XYZ file of C-alpha atoms in Angstrom:
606
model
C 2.692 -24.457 -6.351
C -0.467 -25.101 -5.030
C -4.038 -24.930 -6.682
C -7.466 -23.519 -4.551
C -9.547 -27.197 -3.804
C -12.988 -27.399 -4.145
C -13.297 -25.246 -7.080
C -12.829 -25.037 -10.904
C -9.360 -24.770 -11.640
C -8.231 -22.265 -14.276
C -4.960 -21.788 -16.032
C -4.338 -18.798 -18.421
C -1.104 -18.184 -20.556
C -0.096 -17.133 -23.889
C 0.167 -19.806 -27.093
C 0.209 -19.425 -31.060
C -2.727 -16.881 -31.604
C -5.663 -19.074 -33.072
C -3.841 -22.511 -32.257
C -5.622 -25.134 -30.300
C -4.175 -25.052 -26.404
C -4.562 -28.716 -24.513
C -3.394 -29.319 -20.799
C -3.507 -32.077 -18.319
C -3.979 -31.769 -14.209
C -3.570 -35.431 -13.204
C -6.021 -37.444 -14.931
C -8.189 -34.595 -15.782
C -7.984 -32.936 -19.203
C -8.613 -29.574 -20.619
C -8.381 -27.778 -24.245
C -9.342 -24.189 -25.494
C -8.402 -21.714 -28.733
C -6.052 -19.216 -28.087
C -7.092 -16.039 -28.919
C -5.755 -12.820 -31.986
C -3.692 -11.729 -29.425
C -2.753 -15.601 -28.018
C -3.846 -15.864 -24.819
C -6.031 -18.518 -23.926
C -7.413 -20.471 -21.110
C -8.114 -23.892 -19.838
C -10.933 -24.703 -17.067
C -9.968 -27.970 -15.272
C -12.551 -29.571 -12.646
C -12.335 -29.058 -9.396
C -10.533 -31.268 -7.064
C -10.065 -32.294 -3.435
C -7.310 -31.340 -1.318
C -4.044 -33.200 -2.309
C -0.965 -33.763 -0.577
C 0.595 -36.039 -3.178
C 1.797 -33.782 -6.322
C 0.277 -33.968 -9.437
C 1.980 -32.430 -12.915
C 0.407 -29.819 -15.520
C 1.099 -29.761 -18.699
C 0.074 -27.289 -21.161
C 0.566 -28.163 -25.032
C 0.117 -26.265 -28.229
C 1.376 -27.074 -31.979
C 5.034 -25.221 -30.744
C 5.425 -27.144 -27.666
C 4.391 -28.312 -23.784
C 5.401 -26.985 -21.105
C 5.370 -29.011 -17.463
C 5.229 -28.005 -14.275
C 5.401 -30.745 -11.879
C 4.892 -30.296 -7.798
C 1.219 -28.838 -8.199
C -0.735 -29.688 -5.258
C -3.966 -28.949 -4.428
C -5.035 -26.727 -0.850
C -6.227 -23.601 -0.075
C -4.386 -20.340 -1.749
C -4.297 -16.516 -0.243
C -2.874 -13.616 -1.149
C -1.491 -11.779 1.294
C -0.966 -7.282 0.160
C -0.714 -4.364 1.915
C 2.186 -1.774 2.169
C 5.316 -1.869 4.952
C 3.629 -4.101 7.746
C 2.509 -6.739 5.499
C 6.151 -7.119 3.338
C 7.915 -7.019 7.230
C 9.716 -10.194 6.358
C 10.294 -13.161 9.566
C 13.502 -12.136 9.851
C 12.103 -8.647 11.584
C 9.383 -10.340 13.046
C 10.066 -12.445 17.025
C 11.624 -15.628 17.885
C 13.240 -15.521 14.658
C 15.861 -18.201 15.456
C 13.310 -21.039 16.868
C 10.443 -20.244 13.789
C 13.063 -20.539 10.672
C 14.608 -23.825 11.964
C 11.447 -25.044 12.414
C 9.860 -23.505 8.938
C 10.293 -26.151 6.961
C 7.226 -27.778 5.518
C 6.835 -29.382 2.059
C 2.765 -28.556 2.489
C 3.269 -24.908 2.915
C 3.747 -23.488 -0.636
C 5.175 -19.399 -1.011
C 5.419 -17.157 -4.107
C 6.549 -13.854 -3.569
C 5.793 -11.319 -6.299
C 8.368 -8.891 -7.607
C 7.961 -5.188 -6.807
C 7.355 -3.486 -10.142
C 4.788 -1.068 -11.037
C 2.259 -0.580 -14.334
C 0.462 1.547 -16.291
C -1.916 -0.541 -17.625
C -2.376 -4.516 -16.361
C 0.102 -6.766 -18.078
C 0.240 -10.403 -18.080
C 3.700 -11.314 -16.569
C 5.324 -10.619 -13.730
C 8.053 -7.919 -14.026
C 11.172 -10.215 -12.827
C 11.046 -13.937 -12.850
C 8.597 -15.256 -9.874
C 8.632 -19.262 -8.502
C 6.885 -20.816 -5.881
C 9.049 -22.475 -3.436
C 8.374 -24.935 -0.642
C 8.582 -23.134 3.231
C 12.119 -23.510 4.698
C 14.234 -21.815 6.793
C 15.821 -20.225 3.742
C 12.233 -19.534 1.788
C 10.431 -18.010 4.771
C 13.215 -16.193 6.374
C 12.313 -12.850 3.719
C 8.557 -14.010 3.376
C 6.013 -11.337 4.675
C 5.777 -12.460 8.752
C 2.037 -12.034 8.993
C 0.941 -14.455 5.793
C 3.721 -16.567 6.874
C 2.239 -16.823 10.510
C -1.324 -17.262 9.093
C -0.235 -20.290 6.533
C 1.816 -21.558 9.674
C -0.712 -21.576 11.797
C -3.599 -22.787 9.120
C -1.376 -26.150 8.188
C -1.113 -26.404 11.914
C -5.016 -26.572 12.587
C -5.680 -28.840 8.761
C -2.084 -30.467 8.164
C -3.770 -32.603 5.435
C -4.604 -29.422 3.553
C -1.520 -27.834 1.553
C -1.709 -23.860 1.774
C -0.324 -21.434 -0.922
C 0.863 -18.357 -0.031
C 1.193 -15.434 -2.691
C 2.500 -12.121 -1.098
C 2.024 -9.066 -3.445
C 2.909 -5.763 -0.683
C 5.039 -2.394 -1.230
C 5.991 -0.452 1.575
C 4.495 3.179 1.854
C 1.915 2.565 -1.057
C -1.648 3.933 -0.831
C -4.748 1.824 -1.388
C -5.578 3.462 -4.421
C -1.896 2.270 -5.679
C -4.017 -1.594 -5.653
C -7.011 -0.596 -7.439
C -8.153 -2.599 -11.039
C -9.274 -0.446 -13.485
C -12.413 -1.265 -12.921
C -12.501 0.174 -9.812
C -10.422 3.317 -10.664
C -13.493 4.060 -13.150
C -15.730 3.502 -10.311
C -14.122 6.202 -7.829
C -12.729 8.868 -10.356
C -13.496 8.010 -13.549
C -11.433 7.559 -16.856
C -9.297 10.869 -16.776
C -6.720 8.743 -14.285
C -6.681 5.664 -16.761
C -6.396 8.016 -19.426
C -3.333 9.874 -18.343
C -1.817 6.126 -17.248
C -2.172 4.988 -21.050
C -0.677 8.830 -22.478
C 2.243 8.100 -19.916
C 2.628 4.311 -21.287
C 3.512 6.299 -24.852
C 4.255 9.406 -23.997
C 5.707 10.520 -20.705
C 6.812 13.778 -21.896
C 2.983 14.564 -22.587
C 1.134 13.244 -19.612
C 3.619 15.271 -17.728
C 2.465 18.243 -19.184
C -1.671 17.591 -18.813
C -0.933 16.946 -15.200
C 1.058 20.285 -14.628
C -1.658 22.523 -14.439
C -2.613 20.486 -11.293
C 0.776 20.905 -9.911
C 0.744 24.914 -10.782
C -2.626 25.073 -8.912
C -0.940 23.673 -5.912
C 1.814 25.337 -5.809
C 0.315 29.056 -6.161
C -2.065 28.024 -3.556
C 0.749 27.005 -0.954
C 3.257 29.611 -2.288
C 0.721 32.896 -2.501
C 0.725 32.817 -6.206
C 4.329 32.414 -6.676
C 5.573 30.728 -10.175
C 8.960 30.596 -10.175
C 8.736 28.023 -13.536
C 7.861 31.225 -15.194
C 10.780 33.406 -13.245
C 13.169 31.784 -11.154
C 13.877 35.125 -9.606
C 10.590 35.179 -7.240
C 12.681 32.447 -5.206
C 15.779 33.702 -2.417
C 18.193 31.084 -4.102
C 21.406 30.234 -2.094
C 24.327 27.682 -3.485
C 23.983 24.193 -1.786
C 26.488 24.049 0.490
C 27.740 20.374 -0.630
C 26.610 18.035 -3.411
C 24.460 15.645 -0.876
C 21.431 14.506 0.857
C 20.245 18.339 2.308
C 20.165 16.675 5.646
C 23.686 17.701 5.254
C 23.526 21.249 4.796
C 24.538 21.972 8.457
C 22.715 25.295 9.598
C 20.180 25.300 6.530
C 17.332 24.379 8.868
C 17.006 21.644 6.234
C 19.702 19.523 8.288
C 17.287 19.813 11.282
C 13.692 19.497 9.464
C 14.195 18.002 5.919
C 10.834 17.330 4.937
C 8.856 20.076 2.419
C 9.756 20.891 -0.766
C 12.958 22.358 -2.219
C 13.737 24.064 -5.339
C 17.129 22.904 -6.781
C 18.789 25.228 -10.305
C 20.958 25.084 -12.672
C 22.342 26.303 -16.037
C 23.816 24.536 -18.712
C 25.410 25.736 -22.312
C 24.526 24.941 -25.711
C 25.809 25.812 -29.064
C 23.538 26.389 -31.273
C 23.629 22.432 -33.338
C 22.841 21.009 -29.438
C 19.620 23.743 -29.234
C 18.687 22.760 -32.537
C 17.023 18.825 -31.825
C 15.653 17.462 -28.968
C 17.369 16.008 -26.402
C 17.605 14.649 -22.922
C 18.189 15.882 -19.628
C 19.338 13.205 -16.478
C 18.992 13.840 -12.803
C 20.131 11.119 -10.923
C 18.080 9.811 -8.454
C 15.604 12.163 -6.252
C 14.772 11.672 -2.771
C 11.066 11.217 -2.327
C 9.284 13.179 -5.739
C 10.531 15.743 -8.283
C 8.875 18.186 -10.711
C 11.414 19.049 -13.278
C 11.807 22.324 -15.832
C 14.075 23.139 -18.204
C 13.506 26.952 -19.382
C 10.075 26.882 -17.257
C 8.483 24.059 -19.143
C 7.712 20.907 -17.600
C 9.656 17.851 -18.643
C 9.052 15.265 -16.145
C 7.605 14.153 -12.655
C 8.615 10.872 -10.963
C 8.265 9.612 -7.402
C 10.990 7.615 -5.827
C 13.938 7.905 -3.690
C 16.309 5.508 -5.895
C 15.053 5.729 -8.815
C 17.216 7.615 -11.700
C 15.267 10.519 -13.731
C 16.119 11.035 -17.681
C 13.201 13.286 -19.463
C 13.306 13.871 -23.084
C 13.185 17.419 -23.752
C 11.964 18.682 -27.084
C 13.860 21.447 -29.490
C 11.296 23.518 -28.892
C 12.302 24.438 -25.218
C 16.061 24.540 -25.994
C 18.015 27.302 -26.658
C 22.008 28.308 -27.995
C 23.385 29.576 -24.768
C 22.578 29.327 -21.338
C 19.601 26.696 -20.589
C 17.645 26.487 -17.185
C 16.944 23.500 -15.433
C 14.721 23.584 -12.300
C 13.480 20.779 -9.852
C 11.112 21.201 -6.977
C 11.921 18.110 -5.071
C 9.620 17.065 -2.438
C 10.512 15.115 0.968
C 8.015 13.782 3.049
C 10.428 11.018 5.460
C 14.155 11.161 6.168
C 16.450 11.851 4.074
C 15.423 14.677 0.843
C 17.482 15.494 -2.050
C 19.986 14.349 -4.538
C 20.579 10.633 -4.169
C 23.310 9.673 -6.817
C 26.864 11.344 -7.458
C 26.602 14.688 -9.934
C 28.365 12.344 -12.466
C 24.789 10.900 -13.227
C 23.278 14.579 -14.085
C 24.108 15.848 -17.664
C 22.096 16.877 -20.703
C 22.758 14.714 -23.989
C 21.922 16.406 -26.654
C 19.765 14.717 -29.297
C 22.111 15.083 -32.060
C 24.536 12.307 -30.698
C 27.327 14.627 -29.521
C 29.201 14.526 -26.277
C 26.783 15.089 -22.981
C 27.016 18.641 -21.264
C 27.635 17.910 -17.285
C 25.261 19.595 -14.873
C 28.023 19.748 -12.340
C 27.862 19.799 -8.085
C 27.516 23.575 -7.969
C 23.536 23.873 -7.832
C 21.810 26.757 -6.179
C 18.722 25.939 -3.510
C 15.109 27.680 -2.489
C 13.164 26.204 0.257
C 9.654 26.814 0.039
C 7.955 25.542 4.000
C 4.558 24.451 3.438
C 3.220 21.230 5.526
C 0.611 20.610 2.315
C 1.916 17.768 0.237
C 1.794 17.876 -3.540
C -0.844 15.988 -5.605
C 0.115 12.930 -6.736
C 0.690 11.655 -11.173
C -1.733 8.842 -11.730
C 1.531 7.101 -12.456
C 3.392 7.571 -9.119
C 4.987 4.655 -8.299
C 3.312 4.665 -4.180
C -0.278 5.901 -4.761
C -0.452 6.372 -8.596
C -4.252 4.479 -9.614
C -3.481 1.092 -10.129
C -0.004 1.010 -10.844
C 0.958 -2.049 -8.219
C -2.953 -4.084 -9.351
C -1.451 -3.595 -12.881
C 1.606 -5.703 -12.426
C 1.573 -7.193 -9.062
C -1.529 -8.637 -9.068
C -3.303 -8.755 -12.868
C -0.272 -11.034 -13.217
C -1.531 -13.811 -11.118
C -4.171 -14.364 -13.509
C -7.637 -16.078 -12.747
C -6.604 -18.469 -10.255
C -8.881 -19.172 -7.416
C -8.090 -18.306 -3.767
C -9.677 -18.523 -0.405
C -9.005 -15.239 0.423
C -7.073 -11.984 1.073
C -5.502 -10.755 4.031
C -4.814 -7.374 3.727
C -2.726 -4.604 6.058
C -2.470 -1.305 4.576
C -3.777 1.948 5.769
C -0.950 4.080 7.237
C -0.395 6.265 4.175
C -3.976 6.658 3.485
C -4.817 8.240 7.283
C -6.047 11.620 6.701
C -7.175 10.492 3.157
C -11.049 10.830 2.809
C -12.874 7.651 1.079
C -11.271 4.773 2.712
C -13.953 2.123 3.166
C -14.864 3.696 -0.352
C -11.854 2.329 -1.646
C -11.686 -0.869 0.208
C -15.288 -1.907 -1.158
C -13.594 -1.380 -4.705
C -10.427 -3.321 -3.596
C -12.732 -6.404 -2.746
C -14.570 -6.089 -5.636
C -11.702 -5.987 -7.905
C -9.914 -9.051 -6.022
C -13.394 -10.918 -6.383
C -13.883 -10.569 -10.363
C -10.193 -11.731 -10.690
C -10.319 -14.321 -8.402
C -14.042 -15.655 -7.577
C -16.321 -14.312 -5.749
C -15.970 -16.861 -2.789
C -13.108 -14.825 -1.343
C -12.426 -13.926 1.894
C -11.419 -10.473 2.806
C -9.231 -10.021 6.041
C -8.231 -6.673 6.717
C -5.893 -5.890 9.672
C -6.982 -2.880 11.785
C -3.927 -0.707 12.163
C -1.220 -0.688 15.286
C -1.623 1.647 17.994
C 1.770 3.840 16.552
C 3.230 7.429 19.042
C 2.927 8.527 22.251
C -0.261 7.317 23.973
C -2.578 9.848 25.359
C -3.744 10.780 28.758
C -6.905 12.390 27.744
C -9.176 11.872 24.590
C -8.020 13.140 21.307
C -8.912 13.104 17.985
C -7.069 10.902 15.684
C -6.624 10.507 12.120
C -5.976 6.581 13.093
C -8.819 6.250 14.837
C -10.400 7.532 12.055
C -8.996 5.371 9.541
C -9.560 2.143 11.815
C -13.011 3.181 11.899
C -13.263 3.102 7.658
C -11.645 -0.382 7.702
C -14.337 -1.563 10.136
C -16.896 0.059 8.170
C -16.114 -1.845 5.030
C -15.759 -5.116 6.691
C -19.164 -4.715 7.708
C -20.650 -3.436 4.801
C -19.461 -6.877 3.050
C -20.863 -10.262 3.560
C -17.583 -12.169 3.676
C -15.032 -10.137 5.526
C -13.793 -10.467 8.751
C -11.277 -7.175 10.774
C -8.328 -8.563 12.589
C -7.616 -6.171 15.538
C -3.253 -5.455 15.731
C -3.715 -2.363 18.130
C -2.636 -3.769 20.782
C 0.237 -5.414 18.995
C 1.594 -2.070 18.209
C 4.920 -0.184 19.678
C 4.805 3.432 20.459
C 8.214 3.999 18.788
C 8.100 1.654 15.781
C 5.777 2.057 13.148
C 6.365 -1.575 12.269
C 5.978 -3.498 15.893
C 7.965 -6.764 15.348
C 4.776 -9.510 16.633
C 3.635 -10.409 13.458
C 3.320 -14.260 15.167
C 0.441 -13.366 17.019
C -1.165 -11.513 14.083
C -0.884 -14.487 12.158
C -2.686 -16.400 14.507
C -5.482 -14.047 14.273
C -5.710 -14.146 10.546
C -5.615 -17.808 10.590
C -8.706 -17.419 12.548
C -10.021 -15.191 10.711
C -9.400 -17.168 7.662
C -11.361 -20.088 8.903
C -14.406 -18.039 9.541
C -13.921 -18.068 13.341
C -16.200 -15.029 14.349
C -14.114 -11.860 15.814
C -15.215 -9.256 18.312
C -16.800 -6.661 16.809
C -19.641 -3.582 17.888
C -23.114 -3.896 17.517
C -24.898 -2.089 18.928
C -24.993 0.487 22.013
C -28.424 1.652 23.797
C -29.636 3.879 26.037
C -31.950 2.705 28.669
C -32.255 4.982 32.101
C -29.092 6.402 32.987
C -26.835 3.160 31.917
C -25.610 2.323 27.988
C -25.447 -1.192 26.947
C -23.017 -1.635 24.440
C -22.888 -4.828 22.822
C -20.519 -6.862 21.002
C -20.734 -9.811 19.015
C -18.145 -12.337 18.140
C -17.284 -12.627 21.932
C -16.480 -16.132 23.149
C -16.622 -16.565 27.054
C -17.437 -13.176 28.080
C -15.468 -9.980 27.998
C -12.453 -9.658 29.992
C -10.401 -6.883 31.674
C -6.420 -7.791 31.354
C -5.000 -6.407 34.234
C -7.736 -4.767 36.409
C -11.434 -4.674 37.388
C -12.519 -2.269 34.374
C -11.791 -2.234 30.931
C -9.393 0.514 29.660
C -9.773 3.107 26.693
C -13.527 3.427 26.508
C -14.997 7.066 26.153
C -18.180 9.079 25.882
C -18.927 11.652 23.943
C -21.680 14.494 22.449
C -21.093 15.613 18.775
C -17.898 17.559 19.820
C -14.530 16.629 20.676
C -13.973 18.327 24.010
C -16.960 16.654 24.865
C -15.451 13.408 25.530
C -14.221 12.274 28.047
C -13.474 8.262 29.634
C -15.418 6.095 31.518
C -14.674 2.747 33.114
C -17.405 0.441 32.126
C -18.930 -2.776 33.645
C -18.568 -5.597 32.180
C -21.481 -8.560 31.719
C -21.110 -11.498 29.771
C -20.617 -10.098 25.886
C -22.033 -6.667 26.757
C -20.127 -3.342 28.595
C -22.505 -1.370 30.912
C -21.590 2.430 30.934
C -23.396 4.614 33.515
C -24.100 8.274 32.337
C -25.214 10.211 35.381
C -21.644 11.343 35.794
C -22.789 14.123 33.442
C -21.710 15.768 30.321
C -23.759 14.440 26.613
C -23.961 11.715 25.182
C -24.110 10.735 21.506
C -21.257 8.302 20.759
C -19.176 6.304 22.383
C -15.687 4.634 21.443
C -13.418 2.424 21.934
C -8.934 2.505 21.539
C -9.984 6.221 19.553
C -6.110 7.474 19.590
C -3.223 6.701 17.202
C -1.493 4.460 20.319
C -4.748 3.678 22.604
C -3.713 1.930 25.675
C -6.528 -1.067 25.726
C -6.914 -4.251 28.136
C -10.361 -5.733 26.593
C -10.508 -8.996 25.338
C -12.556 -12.448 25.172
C -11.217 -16.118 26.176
C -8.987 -15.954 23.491
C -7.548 -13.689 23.686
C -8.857 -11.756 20.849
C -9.084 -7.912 21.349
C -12.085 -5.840 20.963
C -11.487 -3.336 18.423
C -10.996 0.538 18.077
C -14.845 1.668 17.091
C -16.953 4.781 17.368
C -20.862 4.135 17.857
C -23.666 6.197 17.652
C -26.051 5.812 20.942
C -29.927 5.011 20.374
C -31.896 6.623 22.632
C -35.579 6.325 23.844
């Protein structure tokens, strides 16, 4: 593995509660008491960068445990959702960069994908840092494998550690420490996270009413958990993913929610104790009844539902079981076989099969369903709780961060980001750098200027780079693909982060004024003067008054770090912008070929 340099170096772990902890780094020495509940750590001095490994040992009355290999660099953790885990194996010139990967310097730990609800101290699944090779890097995130490339290129005396913690699809909120959960919605979330940790059944049940709310507002005050009848209910036409239900409409649009029913028989000894109902896996989210009271939600498109269901909402004959199952991407429905749905009932007998012959509702609404503090994508916390609390107190550099696509549309963004930093910071010192990619221009580029929920969200991650005093935004716009939400050059974003990483200064607004008929927007972080790629004017840049259909593009000149924009063309003028569309066609950059950003800035005027 390798340790940050230059700082303190801490080690946590578990020993005898009470018992007297001693470890060695080196030459250097540490002790401390474990703790009641045994944890315990040790604070070793800092050191220089070291190529040559060193061993740790950690020793209590029970035992010692070594770990030999350590050296001593600069460590980042690299998190994010689907463009951040792309592995090198998706990213270009895949070939040439794993045979030439290997590098005994260049240190990876990838952390399991498991989710929380409350932090825990070890890793879900067994985690080990492993030197780069063409074997090690080839399923390594592409952009923090880039960036560490690209660091040991530019300091090859200084080892780098690389710890990527990412989950595709997952929401920033899904990354959040408690701490900062408290901060943006206070303790009802971390409440119903600890009710669900003991008692699923229950949280299910407080977060229901949220889930009624929102479906009587979409549905006109339907509640078909009280009477399935409301619903126009129609046997599936085959035990499947209802992108298979040829002439449905499903088969053609699969994404809404669908209500799935069925019955199933008990005698009066299975009514009589609680048991459990199973079923399978469901593809994205589910809401499940049985006799109109709620027994479970879960999001997660392989993941296999059993909810206990109490006595109380069992009856001797014929038993209901709904699910409204919710598809937002691809394919929607039942996942596994209708082996893996049956009821068992809780006084040990044989389990009653739910059988392939279920009846469907579809119920159109575009309005997605709120979300269980526990959801496994955006639930508060759940992927800080065990894919990051894990790491423990270790120092690092910084964090390079690319996430955003499932927040667009989401309100609070930079709000969230500023409690992302500041939860990264307490766990890992507050001398951490915060790199967060702006997204990829993603869909069909635009002719004229739209609004966009990108742009938008762009906009909040420059916001909160600004707002702190040790973050830097990595523009990956024009690294995008119009038809691939995941474009493949993750080598050049690397680059950039590497950059980034060092403190090299990146182009960003600062500042756009009114004087006479002619704005001068300028830009700092320029080096060598603002270039046009491909023609005399730069590309993408737009003025507008306070209303959409107010703007409209312009072609400015360009001077040095600064982009002149004449106004006498007409038409108001309060903002201007920059690449504001979800797939912005751009061509400005400096020497370096660094891009100028997607912005929005007021104008000051006289």
């Amino acid at each position: 593995m390798v340790l940050q340099r230059d700082l303190p170096i801490e080690v946590a772990g578990n020993a005898e509660p009470g018992s007297r902890v001693e470890g060695t780094l080196g030459d250097d020495t540490a002790n401390a008491q474990a703790g009641p509940d045994g944890r315990f750590r040790l604070t070793f001095s800092s050191h220089d960068a070291a190529s040559e490994p060193m061993t740790l040992t950690v020793s209590d009355p029970t035992g010692t445990a070594r770990l030999s290999g350590v050296l001593v660099g600069d460590v980042y953790l690299c998190s994010g959702q689907s463009n951040m885990e792309l592995p090198v194996v998706r990213a270009l010139n895949v070939s040439n960069e794993l045979r030439m990967a290997g590098d005994e310097g260049l240190r990876l730990l990838q952390v399991p994908k498991v989710t929380a609800s409350t932090p825990v101290h070890a890793f879900g699944e067994a985690a080990h840092w492993q030197a780069a090779s063409g074997d090690t890097a080839a399923d390594f995130s592409a952009a923090c494998f880039y960036m560490g490339k690209q660091l040991r290129a530019d300091h090859p005396d200084v080892p780098v550690g690389l710890i990527h913690s990412s989950w595709g699809g997952s929401a920033a909120n899904a990354w959040l420490s408690p701490e900062g959960v408290r901060i943006l919605y206070g303790e009802q979330p971390l409440a119903r996270l600890r009710q669900y940790d003991q008692d699923p059944l229950a949280a299910a049940r407080s977060f229901a009413p949220e889930w009624y709310d929102w479906y009587r507002g979409v549905s006109g005050g339907s509640e078909p958990w009280k009477d399935s009848a409301q619903l126009d209910w129609r046997p599936i036409p085959k035990f499947s993913f209802w992108n298979e239900w040829t002439g449905t409409g499903l088969d053609t649009n699969p994404n809404g929610l669908v209500w799935l029913r069925q019955t199933f028989t008990l005698t009066p000894e299975q009514a009589a104790s609680a048991g459990s109902i199973s079923i399978g896996a469901i593809d994205d989210l589910d809401m499940t009844f049985v006799n109109g009271a709620p027994v479970g939600y879960t999001f997660g498109w392989g993941t296999e539902r059993t909810y206990r269901v109490p006595a109380a909402d069992l009856k001797a004959g014929k038993n209901e079981v709904l699910i409204a199952a919710w598809n937002a991407w691809d394919t929607g429905g039942f996942y596994a076989g209708p082996d893996r749905l049956f009821f068992s009932p809780g006084d040990g007998g044989d389990a009653v099969p739910l059988g392939a012959d279920w009846d469907y509702a579809v119920m159109r609404t575009d309005e997605a369903p709120p979300r269980a503090p526990w959801d496994a994508l955006v639930g508060t916390g759940v992927m800080h709780n065990a894919m990051i609390a894990p790491i423990g107190p270790m120092r690092v550099k910084g964090v390079a961060w690319y996430q955003g696509e499932a927040d667009v549309g989401q309100p609070g963004y930079a709000d969230r980001l500023r409690e992302l930093f500041a939860g990264w910071r307490r766990q890992f010192g507050d001398q951490a750098r915060m790199m967060v990619v702006q997204l990829a221009g993603w869909g069909t580029p635009q002719a004229e200027p739209v609004a966009s929920g990108w742009a938008e969200l762009r906009q909040q991650q420059l916001d909160a780079v600004v707002a702190d005093d040790n973050a830097a935004l990595v523009a990956a716009t024009d690294l995008g693909e119009p038809t691939d939400i995941h474009p493949a050059n993750k080598n050049v974003l690397g680059k950039r982060l590497a950059m980034a990483a060092e403190g090299e200064p990146m182009p960003m607004p600062d500042s756009a004024v009114l004087t006479g008929d002619t704005i001068r927007l300028r830009l700092s972080g320029v080096e060598g003067g603002l270039r046009a790629i491909g023609g005399p004017y730069g590309l993408g840049v737009e003025l507008c008054g306070e209303m959409q259909e107010s703007c409209r593009f312009v072609l400015p000149a360009l001077q040095g770090d600064t982009m002149l924009i004449r106004t006498d063309q007409g038409g108001p003028v309060a903002r201007v912008r920059h690449a504001w569309s979800d797939a912005p066609l751009i061509n400005l950059y400096d020497e370096r070929g660094l891009p100028v950003p997607g912005f929005e800035l007021p104008v000051a005027q006289p």
